[in-house]
Backbone as numpy.savetxt, mean C-alpha at the origin, in Angstrom:
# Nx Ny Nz CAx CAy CAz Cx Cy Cz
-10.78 -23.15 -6.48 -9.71 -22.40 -5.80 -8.72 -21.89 -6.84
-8.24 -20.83 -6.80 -7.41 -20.08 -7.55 -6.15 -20.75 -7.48
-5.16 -20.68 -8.37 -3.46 -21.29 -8.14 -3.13 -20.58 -8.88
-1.26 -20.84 -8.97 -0.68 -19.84 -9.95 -0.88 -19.64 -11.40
-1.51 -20.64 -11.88 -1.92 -20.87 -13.65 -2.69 -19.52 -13.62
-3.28 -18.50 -12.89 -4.47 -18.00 -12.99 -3.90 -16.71 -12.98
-2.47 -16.58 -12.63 -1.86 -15.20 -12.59 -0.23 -15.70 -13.75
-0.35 -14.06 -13.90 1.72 -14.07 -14.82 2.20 -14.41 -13.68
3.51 -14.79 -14.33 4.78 -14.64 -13.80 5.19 -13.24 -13.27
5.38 -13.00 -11.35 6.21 -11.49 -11.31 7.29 -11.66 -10.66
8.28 -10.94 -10.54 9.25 -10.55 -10.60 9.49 -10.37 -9.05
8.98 -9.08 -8.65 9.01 -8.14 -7.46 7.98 -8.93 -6.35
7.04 -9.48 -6.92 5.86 -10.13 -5.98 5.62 -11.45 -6.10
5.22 -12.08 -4.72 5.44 -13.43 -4.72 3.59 -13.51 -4.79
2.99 -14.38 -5.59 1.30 -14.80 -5.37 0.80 -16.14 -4.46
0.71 -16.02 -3.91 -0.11 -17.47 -2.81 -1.38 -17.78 -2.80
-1.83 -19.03 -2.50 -3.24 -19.15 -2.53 -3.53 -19.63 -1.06
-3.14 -19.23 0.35 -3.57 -19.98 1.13 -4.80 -20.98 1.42
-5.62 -20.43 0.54 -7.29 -20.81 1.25 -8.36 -20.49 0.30
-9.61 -20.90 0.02 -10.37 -20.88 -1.05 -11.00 -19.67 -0.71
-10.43 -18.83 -1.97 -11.26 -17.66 -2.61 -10.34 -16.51 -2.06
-9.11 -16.65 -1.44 -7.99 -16.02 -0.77 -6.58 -15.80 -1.37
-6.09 -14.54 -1.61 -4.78 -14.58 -2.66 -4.16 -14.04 -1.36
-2.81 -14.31 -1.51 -1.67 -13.31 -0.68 -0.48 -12.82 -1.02
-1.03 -11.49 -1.52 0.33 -10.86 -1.99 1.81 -10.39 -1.09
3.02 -10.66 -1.66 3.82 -10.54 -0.99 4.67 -9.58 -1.53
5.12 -8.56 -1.16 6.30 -8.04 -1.88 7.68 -8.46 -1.52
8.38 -8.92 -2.65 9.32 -9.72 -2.68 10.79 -9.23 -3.37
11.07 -8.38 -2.56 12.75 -7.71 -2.71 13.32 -7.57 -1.38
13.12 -8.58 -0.38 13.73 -8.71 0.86 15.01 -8.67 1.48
15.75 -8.42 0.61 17.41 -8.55 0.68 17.53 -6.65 0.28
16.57 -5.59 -0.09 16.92 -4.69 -0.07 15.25 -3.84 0.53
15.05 -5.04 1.68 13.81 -4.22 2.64 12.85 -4.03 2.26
12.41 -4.43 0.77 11.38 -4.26 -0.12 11.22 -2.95 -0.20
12.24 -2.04 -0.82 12.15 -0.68 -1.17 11.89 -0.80 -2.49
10.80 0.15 -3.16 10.38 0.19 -4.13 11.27 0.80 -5.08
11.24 0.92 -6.54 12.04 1.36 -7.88 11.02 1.11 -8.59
10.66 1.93 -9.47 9.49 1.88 -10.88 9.32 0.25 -11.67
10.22 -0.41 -11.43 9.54 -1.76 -12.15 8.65 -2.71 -10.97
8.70 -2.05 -10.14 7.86 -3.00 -8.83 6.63 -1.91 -8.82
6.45 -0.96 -8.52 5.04 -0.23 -8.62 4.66 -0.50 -9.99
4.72 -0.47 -11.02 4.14 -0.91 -12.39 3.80 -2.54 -12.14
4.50 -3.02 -11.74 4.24 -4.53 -11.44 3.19 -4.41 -10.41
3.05 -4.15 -9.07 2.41 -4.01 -8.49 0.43 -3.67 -8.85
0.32 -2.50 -9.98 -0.55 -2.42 -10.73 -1.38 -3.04 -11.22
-0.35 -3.85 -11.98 -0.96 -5.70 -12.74 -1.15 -6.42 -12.44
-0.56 -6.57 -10.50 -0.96 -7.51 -9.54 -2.37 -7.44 -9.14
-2.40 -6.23 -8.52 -4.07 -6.21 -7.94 -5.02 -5.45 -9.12
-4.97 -5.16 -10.53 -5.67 -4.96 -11.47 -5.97 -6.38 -11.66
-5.08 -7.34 -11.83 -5.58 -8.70 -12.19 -6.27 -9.61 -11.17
-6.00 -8.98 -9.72 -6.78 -9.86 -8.59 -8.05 -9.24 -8.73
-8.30 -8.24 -9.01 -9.38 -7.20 -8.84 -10.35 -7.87 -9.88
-10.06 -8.60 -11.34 -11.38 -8.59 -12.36 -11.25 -10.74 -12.08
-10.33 -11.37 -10.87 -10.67 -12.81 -11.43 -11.54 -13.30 -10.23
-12.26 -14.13 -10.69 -13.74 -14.40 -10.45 -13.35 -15.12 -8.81
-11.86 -15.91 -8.86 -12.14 -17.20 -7.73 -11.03 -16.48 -6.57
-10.78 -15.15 -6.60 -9.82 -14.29 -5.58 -11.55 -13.44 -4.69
-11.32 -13.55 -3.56 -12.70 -12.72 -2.61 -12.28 -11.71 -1.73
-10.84 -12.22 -1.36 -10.15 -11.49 -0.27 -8.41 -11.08 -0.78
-7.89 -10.52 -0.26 -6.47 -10.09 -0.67 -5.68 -9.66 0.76
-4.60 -10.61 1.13 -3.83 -9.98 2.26 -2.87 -9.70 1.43
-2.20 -8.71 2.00 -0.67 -7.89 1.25 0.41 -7.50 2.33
1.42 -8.52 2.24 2.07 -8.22 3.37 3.65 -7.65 2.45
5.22 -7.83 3.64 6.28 -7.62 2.48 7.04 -9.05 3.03
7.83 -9.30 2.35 8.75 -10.68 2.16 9.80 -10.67 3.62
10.14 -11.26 4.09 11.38 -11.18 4.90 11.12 -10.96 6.03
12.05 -11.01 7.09 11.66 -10.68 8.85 12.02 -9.02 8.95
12.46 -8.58 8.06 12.85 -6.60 8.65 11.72 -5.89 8.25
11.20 -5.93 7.12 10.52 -4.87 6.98 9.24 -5.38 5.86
8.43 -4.27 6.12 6.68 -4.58 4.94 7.53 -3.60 3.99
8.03 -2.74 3.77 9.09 -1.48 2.93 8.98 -0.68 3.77
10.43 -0.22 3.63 11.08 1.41 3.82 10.73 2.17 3.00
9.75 1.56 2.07 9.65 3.19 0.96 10.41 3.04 -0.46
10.50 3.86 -1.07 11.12 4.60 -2.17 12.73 4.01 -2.26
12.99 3.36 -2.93 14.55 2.83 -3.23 15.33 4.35 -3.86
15.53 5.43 -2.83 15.84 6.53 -3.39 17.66 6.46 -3.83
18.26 5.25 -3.87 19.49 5.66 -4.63 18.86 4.62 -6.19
17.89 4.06 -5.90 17.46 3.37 -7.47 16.81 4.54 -8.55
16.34 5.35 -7.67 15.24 6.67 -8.54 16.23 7.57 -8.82
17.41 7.63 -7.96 18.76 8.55 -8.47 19.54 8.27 -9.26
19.31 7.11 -9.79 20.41 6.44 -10.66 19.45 6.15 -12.00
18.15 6.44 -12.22 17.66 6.22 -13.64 15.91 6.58 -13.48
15.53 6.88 -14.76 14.23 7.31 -14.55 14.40 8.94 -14.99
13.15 9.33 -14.87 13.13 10.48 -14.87 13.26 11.72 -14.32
13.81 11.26 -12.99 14.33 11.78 -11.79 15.87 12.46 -12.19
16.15 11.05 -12.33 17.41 10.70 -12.93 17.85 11.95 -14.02
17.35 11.67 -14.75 17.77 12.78 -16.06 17.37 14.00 -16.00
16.52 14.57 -14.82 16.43 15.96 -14.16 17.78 16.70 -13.42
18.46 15.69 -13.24 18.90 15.90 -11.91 20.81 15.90 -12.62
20.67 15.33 -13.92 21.62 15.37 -14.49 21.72 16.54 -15.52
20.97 16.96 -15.37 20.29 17.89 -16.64 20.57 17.82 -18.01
19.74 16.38 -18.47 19.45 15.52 -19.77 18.23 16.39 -20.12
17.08 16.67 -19.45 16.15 17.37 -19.93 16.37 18.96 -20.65
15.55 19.20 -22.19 16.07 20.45 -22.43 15.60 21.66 -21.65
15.09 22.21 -20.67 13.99 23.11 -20.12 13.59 23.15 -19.02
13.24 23.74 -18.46 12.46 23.53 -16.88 11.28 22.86 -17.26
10.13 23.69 -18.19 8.76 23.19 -18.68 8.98 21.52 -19.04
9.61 21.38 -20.07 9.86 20.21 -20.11 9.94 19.15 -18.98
11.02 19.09 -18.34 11.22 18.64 -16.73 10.17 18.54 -16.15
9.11 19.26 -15.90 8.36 19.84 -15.08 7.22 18.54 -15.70
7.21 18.82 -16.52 5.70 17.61 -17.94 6.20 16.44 -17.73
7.75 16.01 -18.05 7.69 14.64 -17.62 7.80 14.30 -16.20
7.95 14.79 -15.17 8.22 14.43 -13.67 6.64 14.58 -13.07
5.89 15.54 -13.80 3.75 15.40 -13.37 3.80 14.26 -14.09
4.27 13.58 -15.18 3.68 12.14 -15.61 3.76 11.54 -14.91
5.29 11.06 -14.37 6.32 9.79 -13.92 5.06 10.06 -12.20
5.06 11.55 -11.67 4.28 11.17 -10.63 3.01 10.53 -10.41
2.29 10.85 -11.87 0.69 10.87 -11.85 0.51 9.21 -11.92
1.47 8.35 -12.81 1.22 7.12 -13.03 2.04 6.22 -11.92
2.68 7.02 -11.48 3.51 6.43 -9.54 1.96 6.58 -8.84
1.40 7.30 -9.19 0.04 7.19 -7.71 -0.63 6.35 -8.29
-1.15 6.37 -9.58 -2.14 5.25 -10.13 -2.00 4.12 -10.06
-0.54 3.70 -10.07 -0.39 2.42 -9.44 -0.29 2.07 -8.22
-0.04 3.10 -7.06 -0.70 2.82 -5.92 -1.88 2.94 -5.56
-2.53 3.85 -6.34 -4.15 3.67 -6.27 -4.73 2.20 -6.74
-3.66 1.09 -7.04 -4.67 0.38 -7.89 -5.20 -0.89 -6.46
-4.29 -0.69 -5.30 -4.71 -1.20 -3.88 -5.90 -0.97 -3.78
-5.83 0.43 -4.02 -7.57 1.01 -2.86 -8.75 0.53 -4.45
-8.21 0.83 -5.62 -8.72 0.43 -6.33 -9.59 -0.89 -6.81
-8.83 -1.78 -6.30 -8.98 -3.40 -6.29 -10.46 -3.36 -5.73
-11.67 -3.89 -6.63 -12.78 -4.54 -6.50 -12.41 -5.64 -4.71
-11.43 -5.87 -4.57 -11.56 -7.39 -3.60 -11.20 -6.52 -2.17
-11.65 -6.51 -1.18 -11.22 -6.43 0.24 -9.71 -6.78 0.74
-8.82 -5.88 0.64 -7.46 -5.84 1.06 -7.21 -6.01 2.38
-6.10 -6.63 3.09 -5.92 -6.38 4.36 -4.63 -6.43 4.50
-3.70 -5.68 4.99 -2.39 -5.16 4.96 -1.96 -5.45 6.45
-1.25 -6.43 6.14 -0.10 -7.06 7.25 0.91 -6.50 7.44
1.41 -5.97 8.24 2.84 -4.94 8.40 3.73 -5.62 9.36
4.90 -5.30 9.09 5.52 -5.65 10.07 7.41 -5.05 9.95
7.77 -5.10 11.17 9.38 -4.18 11.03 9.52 -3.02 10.56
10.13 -2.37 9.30 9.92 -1.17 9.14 9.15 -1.11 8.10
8.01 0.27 8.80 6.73 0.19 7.41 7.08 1.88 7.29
8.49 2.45 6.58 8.26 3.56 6.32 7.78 4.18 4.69
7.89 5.68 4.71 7.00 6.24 3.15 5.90 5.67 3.00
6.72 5.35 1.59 5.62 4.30 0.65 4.90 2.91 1.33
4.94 2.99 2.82 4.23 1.64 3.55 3.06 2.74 3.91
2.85 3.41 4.33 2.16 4.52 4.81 0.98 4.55 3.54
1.81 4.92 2.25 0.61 5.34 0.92 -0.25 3.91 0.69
1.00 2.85 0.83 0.26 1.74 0.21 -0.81 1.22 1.65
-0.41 1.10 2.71 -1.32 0.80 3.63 -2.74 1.57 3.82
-2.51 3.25 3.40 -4.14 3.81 3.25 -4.66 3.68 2.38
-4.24 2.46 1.54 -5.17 2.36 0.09 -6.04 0.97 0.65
-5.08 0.02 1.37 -6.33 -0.78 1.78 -7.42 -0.74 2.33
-8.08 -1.71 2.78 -9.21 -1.43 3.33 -9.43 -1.78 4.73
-7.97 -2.38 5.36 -8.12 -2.69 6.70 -6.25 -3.16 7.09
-5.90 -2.62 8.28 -4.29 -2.55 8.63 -4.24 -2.92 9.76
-3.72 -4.14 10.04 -3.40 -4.64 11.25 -1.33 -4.82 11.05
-0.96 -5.19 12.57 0.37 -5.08 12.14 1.06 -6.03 13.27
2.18 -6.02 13.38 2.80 -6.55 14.46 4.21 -5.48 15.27
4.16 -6.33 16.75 4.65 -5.41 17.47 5.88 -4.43 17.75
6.47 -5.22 16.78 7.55 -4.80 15.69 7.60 -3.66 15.35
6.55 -3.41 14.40 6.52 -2.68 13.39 7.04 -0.59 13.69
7.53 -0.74 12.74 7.64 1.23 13.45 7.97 1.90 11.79
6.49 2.74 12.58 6.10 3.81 11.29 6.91 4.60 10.69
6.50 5.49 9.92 7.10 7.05 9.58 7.01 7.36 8.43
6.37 8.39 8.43 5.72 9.62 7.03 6.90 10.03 6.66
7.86 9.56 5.84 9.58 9.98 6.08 9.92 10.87 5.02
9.52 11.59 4.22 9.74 12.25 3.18 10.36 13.19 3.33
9.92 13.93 4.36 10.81 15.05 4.34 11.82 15.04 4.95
12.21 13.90 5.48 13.42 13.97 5.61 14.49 13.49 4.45
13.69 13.24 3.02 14.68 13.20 1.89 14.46 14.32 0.78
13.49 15.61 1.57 12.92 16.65 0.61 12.54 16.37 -0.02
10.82 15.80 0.27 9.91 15.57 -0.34 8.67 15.81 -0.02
7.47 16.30 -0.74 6.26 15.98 0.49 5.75 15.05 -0.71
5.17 13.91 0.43 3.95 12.68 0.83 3.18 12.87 -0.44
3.89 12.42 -1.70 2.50 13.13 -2.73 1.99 11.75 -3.40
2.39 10.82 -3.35 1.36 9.67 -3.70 0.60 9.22 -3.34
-0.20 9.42 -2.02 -1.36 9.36 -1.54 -1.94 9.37 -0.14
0.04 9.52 0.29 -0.59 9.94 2.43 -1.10 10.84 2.66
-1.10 11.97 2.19 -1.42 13.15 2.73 -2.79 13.82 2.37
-3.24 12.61 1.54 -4.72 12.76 1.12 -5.59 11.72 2.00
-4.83 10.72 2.10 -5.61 9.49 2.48 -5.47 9.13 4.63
-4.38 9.61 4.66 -4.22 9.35 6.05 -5.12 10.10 6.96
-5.42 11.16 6.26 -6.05 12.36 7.43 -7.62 11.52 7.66
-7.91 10.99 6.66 -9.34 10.42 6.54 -9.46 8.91 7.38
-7.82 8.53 7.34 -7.95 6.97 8.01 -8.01 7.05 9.58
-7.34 8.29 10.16 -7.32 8.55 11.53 -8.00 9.57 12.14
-8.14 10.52 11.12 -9.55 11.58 11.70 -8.94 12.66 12.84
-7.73 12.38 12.46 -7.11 13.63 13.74 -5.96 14.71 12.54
-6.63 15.90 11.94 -5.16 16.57 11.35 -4.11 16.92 12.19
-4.26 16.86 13.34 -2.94 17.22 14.31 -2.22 16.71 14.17
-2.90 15.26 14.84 -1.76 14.10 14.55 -1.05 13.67 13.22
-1.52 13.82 12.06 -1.10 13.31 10.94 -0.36 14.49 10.34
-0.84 15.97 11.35 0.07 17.01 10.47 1.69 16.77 11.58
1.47 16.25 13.17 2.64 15.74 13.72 3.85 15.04 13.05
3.04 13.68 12.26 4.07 12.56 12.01 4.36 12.85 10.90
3.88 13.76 9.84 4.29 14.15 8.44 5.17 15.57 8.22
4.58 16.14 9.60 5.94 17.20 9.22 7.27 17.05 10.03
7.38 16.14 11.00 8.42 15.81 12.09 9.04 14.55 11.38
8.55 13.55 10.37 9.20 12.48 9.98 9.26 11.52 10.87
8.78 12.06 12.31 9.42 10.99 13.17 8.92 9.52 13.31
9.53 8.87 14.11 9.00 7.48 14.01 8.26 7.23 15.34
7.08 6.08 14.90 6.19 6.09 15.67 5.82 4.19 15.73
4.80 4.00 16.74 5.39 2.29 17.02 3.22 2.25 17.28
3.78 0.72 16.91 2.22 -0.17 17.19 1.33 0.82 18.25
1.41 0.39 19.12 0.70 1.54 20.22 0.33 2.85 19.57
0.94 3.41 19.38 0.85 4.42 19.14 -0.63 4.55 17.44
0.24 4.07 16.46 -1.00 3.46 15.61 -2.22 2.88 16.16
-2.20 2.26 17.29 -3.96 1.78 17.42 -4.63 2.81 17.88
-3.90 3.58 18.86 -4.84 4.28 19.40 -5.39 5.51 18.98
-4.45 5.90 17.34 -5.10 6.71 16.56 -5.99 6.17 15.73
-6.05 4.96 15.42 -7.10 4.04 14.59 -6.39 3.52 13.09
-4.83 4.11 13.03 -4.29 3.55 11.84 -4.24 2.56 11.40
-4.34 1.34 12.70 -4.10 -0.24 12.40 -5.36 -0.74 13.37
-5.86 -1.53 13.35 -7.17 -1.90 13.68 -6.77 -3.43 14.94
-5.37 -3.53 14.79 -4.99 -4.36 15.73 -3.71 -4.91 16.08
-2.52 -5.03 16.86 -1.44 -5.33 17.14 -1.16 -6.56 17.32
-0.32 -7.27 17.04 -0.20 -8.78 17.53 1.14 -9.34 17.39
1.42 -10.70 18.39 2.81 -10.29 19.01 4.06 -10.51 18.08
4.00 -11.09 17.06 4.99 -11.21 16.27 4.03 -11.12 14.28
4.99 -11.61 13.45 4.73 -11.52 12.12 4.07 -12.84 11.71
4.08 -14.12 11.98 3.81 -14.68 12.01 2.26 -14.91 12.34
2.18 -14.47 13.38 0.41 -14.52 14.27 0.02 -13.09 13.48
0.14 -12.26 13.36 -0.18 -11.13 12.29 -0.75 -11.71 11.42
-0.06 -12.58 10.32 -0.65 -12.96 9.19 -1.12 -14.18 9.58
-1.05 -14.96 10.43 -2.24 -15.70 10.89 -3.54 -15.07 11.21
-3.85 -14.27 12.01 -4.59 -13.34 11.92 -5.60 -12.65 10.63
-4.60 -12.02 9.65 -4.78 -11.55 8.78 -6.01 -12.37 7.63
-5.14 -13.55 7.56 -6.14 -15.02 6.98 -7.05 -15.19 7.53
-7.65 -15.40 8.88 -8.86 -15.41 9.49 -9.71 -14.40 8.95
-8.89 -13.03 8.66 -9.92 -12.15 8.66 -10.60 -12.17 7.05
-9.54 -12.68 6.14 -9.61 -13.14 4.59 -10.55 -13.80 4.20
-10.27 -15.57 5.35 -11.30 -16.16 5.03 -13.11 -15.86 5.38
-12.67 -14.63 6.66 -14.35 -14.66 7.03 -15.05 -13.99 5.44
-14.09 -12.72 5.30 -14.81 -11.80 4.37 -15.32 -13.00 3.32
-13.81 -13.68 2.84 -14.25 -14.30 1.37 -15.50 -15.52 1.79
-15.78 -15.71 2.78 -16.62 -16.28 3.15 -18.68 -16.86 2.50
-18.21 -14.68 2.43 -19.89 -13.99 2.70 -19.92 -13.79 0.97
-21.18 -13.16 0.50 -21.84 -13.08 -0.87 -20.75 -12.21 -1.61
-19.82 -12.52 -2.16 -19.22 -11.30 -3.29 -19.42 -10.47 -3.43
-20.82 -10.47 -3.96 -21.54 -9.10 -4.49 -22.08 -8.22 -3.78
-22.12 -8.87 -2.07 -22.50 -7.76 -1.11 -21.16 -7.11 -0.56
-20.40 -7.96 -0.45 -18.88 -7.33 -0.11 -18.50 -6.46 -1.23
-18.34 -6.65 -2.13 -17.58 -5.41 -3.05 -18.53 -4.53 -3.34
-19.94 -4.46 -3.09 -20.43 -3.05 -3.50 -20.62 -2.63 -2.15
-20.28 -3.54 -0.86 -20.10 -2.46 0.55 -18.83 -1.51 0.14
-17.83 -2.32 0.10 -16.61 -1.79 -0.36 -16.71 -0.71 -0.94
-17.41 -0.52 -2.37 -17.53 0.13 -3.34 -18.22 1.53 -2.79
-19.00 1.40 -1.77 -20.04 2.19 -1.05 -19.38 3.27 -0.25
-18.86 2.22 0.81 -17.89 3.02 1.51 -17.01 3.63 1.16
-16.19 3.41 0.02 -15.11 4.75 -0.53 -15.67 5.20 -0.84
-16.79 5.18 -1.84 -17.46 6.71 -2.54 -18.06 7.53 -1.09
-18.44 6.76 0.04 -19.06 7.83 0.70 -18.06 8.79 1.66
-17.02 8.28 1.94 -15.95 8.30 2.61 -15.50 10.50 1.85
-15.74 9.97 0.13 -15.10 11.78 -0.56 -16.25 11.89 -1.01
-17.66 12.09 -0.35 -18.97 12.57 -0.75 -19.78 13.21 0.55
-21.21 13.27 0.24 -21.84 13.67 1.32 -23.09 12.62 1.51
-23.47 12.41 2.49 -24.47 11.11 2.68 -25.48 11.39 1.73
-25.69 12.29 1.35 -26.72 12.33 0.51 -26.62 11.66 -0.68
-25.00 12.02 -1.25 -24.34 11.22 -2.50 -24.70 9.85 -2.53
-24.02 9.24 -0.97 -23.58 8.01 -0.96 -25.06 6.98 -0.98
-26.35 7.60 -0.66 -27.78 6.91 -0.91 -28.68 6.44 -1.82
């Protein structure tokens, strides 16, 4: 069974071992809703890059810390106050071009570390609960399975801080629910949307009555996967995303 000797020390994320062959990531900035700032997505990275290559992790639940929220998203007075945002906006940069080169970086390696969810070799399952806005949205379509509690209330919220969805909803959601109406609804209206409403587009795969029985839940579903052969689970895994941006013919 895995324990903490087997991971660093983080900061932003709490590591658990409930159960053999079972990690549970937590995001852990609960006193500010678990809104993200660039040293928690870089951290985040090294979390499931390192669950992803160790031998005695099979399954991965990922929930957020606290009774309010899985995240609100983007800590947008933290990205206003430093970064490369930051020094756009102050106009520290010499140039537009310039500006333009470092803000495609700062974005390209903001998605790669949320890609490193969907990325993760291990079967994810994303526990939600209270407010799961933005960045709950990108990081939840990177897993591989979203259940939530009754709590919980959505929202594609970007544009309501003039932004569009560019770290990975607006690529990934249309494919998780299979309706562009609906996903062109909740992404261009911002509005907020509740459990119900998520199942019956197929966003969350199941509702349950509080946070607690959620991630009770969640573990059942951990231990079945980590249960079964490794090597048939992660190259299903492996299967199914490639076939998911291919054509069956690819995926055979």
């Amino acid at each position: 069974m895995a324990s903490s000797s087997d991971m660093p020390a983080f900061e932003y994320f709490k590591i658990h071992w409930p159960s053999e062959y079972v990690a549970h990531v937590e995001i852990n900035r609960p006193q500010k809703m678990n809104a993200f700032m660039e040293p928690m997505w870089l951290e985040l990275r090294e979390v499931f890059d390192t669950l992803s290559h160790l031998p005695s992790v099979r399954a991965i639940i990922f929930s957020g810390a606290g009774p309010r929220a899985f995240t609100t998203g983007l800590d947008v007075q933290a990205a206003g106050s430093s970064g490369v945002l930051a020094q756009n906006s102050s106009g520290g940069t010499a140039d537009g071009a310039r500006a333009a080169t470092a803000i495609r970086r700062h974005i390209s390696e903001f998605q790669d570390c949320i890609t490193a969810v969907e990325r993760c070799e291990k079967p994810v399952i994303c526990v939600m609960h209270g407010y799961a806005f933005g960045l709950a949205v990108d990081l939840s379509t990177c897993a591989d399975v979203r259940i939530c509690s009754s709590d919980t209330r959505f929202a594609v919220k970007e544009v309501d801080i003039g932004l569009a969805a560019d770290i990975g909803t607006l690529s990934r959601l249309p494919k998780v629910v299979g309706s562009y109406s609906w996903v062109k609804d909740v992404s261009l209206s911002a509005r907020v949307f509740g459990p119900e409403e998520a199942f019956k587009v197929g966003y969350v795969s199941a509702v349950y009555p509080n946070k607690e029985a959620a991630l009770a839940e969640g573990l059942k579903w951990a231990e079945l996967v980590a249960s079964k052969s490794p090597v048939a689970v992660q190259g299903t895994k492996e299967l199914l995303n490639w076939s998911r941006d291919h054509t069956v013919q690819d995926g055979e």
